[in-house]
Structure formats: C-alpha cells, structure tokens
Short mmCIF file of C-alpha atoms in Angstrom, two decimals:
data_model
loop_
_atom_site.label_atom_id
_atom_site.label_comp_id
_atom_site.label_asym_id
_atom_site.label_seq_id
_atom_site.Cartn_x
_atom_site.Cartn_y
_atom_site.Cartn_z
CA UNK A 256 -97.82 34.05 95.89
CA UNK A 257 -96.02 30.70 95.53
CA UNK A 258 -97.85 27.90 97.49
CA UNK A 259 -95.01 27.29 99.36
CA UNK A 260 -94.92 30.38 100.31
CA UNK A 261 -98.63 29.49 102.02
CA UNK A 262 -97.97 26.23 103.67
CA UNK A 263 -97.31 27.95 106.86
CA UNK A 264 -100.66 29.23 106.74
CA UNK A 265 -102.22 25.89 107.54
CA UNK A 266 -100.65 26.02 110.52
CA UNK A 267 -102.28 29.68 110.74
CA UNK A 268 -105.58 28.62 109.65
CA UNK A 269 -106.02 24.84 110.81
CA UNK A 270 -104.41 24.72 114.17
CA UNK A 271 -106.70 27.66 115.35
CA UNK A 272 -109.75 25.58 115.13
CA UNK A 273 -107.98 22.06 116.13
CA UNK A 274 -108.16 23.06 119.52
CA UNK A 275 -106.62 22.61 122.03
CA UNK A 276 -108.39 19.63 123.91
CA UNK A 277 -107.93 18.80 127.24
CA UNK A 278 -108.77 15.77 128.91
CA UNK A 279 -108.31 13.48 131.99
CA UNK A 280 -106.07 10.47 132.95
CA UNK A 281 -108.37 7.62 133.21
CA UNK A 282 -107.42 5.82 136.25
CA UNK A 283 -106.68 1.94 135.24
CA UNK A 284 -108.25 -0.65 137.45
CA UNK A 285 -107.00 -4.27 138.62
CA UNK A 286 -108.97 -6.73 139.41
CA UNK A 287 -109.04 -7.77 142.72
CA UNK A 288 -110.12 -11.96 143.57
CA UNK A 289 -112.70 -12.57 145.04
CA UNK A 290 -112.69 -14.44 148.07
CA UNK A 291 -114.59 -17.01 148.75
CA UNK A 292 -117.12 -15.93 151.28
CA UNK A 293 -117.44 -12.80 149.13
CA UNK A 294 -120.86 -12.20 148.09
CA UNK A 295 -121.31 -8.66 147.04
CA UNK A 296 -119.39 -6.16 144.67
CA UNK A 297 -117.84 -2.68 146.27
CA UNK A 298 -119.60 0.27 144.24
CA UNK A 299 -117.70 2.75 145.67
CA UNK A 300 -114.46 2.00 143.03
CA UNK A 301 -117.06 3.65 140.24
CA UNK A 302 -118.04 6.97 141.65
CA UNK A 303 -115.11 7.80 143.28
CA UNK A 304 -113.46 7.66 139.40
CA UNK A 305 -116.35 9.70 138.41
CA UNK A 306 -115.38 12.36 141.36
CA UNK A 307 -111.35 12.40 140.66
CA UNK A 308 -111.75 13.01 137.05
CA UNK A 309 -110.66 16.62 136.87
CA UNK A 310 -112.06 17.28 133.07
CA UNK A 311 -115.46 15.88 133.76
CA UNK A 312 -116.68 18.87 133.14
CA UNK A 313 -115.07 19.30 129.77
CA UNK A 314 -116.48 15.81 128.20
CA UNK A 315 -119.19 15.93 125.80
CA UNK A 316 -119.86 18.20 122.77
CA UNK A 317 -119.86 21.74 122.04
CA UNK A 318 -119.82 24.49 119.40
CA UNK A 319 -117.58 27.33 119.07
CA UNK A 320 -118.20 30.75 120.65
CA UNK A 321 -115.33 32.44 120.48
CA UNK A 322 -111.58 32.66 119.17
CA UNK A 323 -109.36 35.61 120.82
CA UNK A 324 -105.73 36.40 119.82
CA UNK A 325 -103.77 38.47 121.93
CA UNK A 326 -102.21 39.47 118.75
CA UNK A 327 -100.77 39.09 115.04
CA UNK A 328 -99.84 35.28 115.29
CA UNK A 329 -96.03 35.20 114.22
CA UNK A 330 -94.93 33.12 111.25
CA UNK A 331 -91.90 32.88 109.19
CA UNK A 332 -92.68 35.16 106.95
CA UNK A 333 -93.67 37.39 109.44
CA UNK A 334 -97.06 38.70 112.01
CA UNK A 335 -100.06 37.30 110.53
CA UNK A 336 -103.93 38.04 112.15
CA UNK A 337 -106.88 35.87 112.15
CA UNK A 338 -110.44 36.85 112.98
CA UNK A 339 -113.88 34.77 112.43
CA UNK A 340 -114.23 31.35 111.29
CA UNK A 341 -116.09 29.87 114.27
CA UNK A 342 -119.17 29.36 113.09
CA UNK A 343 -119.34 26.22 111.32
CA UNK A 344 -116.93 24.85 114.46
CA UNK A 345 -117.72 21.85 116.59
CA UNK A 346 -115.44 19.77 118.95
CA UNK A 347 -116.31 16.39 120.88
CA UNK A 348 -114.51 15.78 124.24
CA UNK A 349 -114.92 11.89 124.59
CA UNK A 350 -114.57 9.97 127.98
CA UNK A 351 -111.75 8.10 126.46
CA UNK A 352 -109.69 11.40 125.83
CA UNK A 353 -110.08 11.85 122.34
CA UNK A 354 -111.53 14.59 120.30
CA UNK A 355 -112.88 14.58 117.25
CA UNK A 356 -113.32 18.05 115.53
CA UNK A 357 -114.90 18.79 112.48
CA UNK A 358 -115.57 22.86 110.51
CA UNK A 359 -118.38 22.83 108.23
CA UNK A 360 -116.49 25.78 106.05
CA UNK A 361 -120.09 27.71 106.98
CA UNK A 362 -117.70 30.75 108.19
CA UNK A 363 -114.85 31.76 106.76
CA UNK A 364 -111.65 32.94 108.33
CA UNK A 365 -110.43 36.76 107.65
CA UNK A 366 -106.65 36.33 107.26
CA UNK A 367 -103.60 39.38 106.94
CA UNK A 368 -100.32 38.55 106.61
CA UNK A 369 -98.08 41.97 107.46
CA UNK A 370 -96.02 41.95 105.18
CA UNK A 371 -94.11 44.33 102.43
CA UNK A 372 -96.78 44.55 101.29
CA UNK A 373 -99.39 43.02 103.12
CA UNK A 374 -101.68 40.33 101.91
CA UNK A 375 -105.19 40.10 102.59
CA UNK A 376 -107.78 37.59 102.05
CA UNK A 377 -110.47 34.56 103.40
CA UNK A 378 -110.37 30.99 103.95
CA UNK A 379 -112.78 28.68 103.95
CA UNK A 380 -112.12 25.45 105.79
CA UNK A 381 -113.78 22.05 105.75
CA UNK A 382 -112.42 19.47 108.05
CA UNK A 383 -112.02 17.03 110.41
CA UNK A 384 -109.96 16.19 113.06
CA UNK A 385 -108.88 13.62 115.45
CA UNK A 386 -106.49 13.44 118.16
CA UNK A 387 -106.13 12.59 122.33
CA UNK A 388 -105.72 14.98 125.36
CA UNK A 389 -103.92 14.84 128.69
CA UNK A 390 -104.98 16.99 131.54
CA UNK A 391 -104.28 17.85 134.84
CA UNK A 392 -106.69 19.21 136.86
CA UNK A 393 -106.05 22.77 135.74
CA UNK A 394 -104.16 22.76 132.42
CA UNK A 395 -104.62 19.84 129.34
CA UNK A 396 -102.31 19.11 126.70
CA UNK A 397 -103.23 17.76 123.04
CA UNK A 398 -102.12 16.19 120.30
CA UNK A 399 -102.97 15.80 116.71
CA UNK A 400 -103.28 12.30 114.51
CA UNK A 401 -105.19 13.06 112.40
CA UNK A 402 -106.38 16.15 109.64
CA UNK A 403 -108.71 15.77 106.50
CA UNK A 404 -110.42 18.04 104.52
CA UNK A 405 -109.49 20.89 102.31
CA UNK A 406 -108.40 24.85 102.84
CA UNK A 407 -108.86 26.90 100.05
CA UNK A 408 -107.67 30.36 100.22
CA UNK A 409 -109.37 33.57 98.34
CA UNK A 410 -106.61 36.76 97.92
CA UNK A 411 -107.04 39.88 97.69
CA UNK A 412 -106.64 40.21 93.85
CA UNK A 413 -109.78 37.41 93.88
CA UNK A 414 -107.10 34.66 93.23
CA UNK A 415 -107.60 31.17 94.70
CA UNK A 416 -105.68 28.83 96.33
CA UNK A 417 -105.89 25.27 97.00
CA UNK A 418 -104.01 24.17 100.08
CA UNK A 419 -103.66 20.57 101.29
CA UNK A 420 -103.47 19.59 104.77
CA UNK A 421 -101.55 17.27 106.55
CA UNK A 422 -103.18 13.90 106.95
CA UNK A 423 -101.15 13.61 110.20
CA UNK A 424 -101.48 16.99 111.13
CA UNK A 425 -97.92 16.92 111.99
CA UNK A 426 -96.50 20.37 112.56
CA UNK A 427 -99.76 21.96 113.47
CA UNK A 428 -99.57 22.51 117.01
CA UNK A 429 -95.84 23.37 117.11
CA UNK A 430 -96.13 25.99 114.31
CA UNK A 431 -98.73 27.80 115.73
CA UNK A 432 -98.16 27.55 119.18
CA UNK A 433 -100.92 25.27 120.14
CA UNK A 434 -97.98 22.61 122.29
CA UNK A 435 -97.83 22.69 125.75
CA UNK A 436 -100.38 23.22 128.25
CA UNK A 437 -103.20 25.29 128.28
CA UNK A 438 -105.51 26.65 131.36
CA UNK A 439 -108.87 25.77 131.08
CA UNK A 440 -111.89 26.66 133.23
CA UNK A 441 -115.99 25.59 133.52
CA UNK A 442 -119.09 27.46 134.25
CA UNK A 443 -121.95 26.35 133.39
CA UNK A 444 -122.53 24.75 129.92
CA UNK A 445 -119.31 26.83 128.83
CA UNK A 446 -115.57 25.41 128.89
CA UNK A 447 -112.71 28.38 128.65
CA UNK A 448 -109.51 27.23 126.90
CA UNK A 449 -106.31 29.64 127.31
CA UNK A 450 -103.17 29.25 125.55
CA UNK A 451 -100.49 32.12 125.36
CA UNK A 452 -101.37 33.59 122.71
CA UNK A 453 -105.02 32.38 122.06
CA UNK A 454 -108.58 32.08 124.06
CA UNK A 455 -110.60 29.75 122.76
CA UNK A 456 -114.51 29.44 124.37
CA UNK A 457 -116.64 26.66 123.62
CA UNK A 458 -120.62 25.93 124.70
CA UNK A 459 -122.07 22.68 125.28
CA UNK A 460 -124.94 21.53 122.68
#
C-alpha cells in the first residue's frame, strides 16, 4: 500500500483521539472608575462569571473511557472501522478554552479498511495536541493548531508504516467529521461528548 494511499488514515486514526473539546465564552470585563467616595469593590462581578459559564463542568483533566462509532467511518477509499486505542488517552480542558491532548501510544488502535480486499492492521500513536473550543451551553465546537508526534502503522502482512502528521493538524477535523458542534453532557466526574457519528466519554483524574 502506497503511503499516499494512507494519508487519509491520519485523519482516521488522529482525529478520533483529538477530541472534540468544548469550552465556554469567557465573558470580557471593563473596567468601571471608581468614584470618588467609593470605598469598596463589588464581588458579585466574579461569581456570577463562575455561575454563567456553561462548560464549568467540563474544565479540568481527564482520561479516556470510551470511543463509540455508530459505524465504519467513511473515507475516500471507502468504510473504514476503528476500535481501542483509549488507553494511553488524556485531554486537559483549560479555563482559557484550550486543550491540550496528548496519547502515550500505551494502546493501540485496531484499524479495517473495507475494501477489495480489505486491509487489516494496528496503530500505535504518540502525540500531542493543542487547540481552543467554543461552546454553548449544550453543544462546543473545536479546533485544531496544533499536532506532533508520530503514527506508525503495522499491516496485516506484518509490514510497517511510518506516517507523519500534520504539524497544523489541518484537515483533521473536516476529514473525519469531527467540525461542527457536538452535544455534550456531565454527571458526576464524567463528561459525555456526541458527535454524529462518534461518542466519546471522558473521566476526570
């Protein structure tokens, strides 16, 4: 297999664990003057931030629990599946909506590309990521700026494959269907991320 022929499974591979963030608007604050017979400081600005931020419950860090697919993810070259990986996964949330991401390549990713005929094999990833999040207080939206590390693919025939990654991470998201929004929900220590074709379940640590 020409590697060409596997760039589209970074998309596969990478954008799977470069999750989907989500995050909140941080509200911006003006000054106000001060007048001159002022002689105390309103506290009430601070915690009513705290209370409007609708991700607070998604900041901080977690591991990786668990990575769904409704289905064979479809590429170019046709349905591919994905199972495992998630093990060496973590993912901080930070209060000023950035992630930073990062796979330890402890776990590696079961890959099947349907084809005529099909090819089968692992991945091992180890990476980092970076990037911001927008959310609402329902859905978040992500973006990528950043990918290092290195994918290296093992076929069926015991073959392996080097595969760079995109230092931007540009094309990630699109590819794979990671743009747009995604739902996500809290209980507990756990945050629920749900794209259209992908559920992706994270615990706090």
């Amino acid at each position: 297999m020409r590697l060409r022929r596997l760039t589209p499974l970074i998309a596969l591979l990478v954008t799977a664990v470069l999750l989907a963030a989500c995050s909140s608007d941080s509200a911006s604050k003006k000054a106000k003057p001060k007048s001159a017979t002022s002689t105390t400081t309103p506290t009430s600005a601070v915690a009513t931030t705290t209370a409007n931020d609708p991700a607070s419950c998604i900041r901080g860090s977690f591991r990786f629990t668990r990575m769904d697919y409704d289905g064979p993810v479809q590429t170019q070259f046709g349905p591919t599946r994905i199972t495992g990986g998630i093990g060496g996964r973590r993912i901080e949330l930070k209060s000023d909506n950035t992630f930073h991401f990062t796979d330890d390549g402890s776990d590696k990713v079961q890959f099947s590309l349907l084809g005529n005929p099909p090819t089968n094999g692992t991945a091992v990833l180890k990476a980092q990521s970076d990037g911001s999040f927008v959310p609402t207080a329902q859905t978040a939206n992500f973006n990528i700026t950043a990918l290092s590390g290195t994918l290296v693919l093992t076929l069926q025939n015991g073959s392996m494959i080097n595969i760079p990654l995109p230092p931007d991470g540009r094309g990630v998201k699109e590819t794979f269907g990671l743009n747009g929004d995604a739902n996500f929900t809290c209980q507990g220590n756990t945050v629920t991320f749900r794209f259209p074709a992908l559920t992706i379940a994270l615990e706090r640590v």
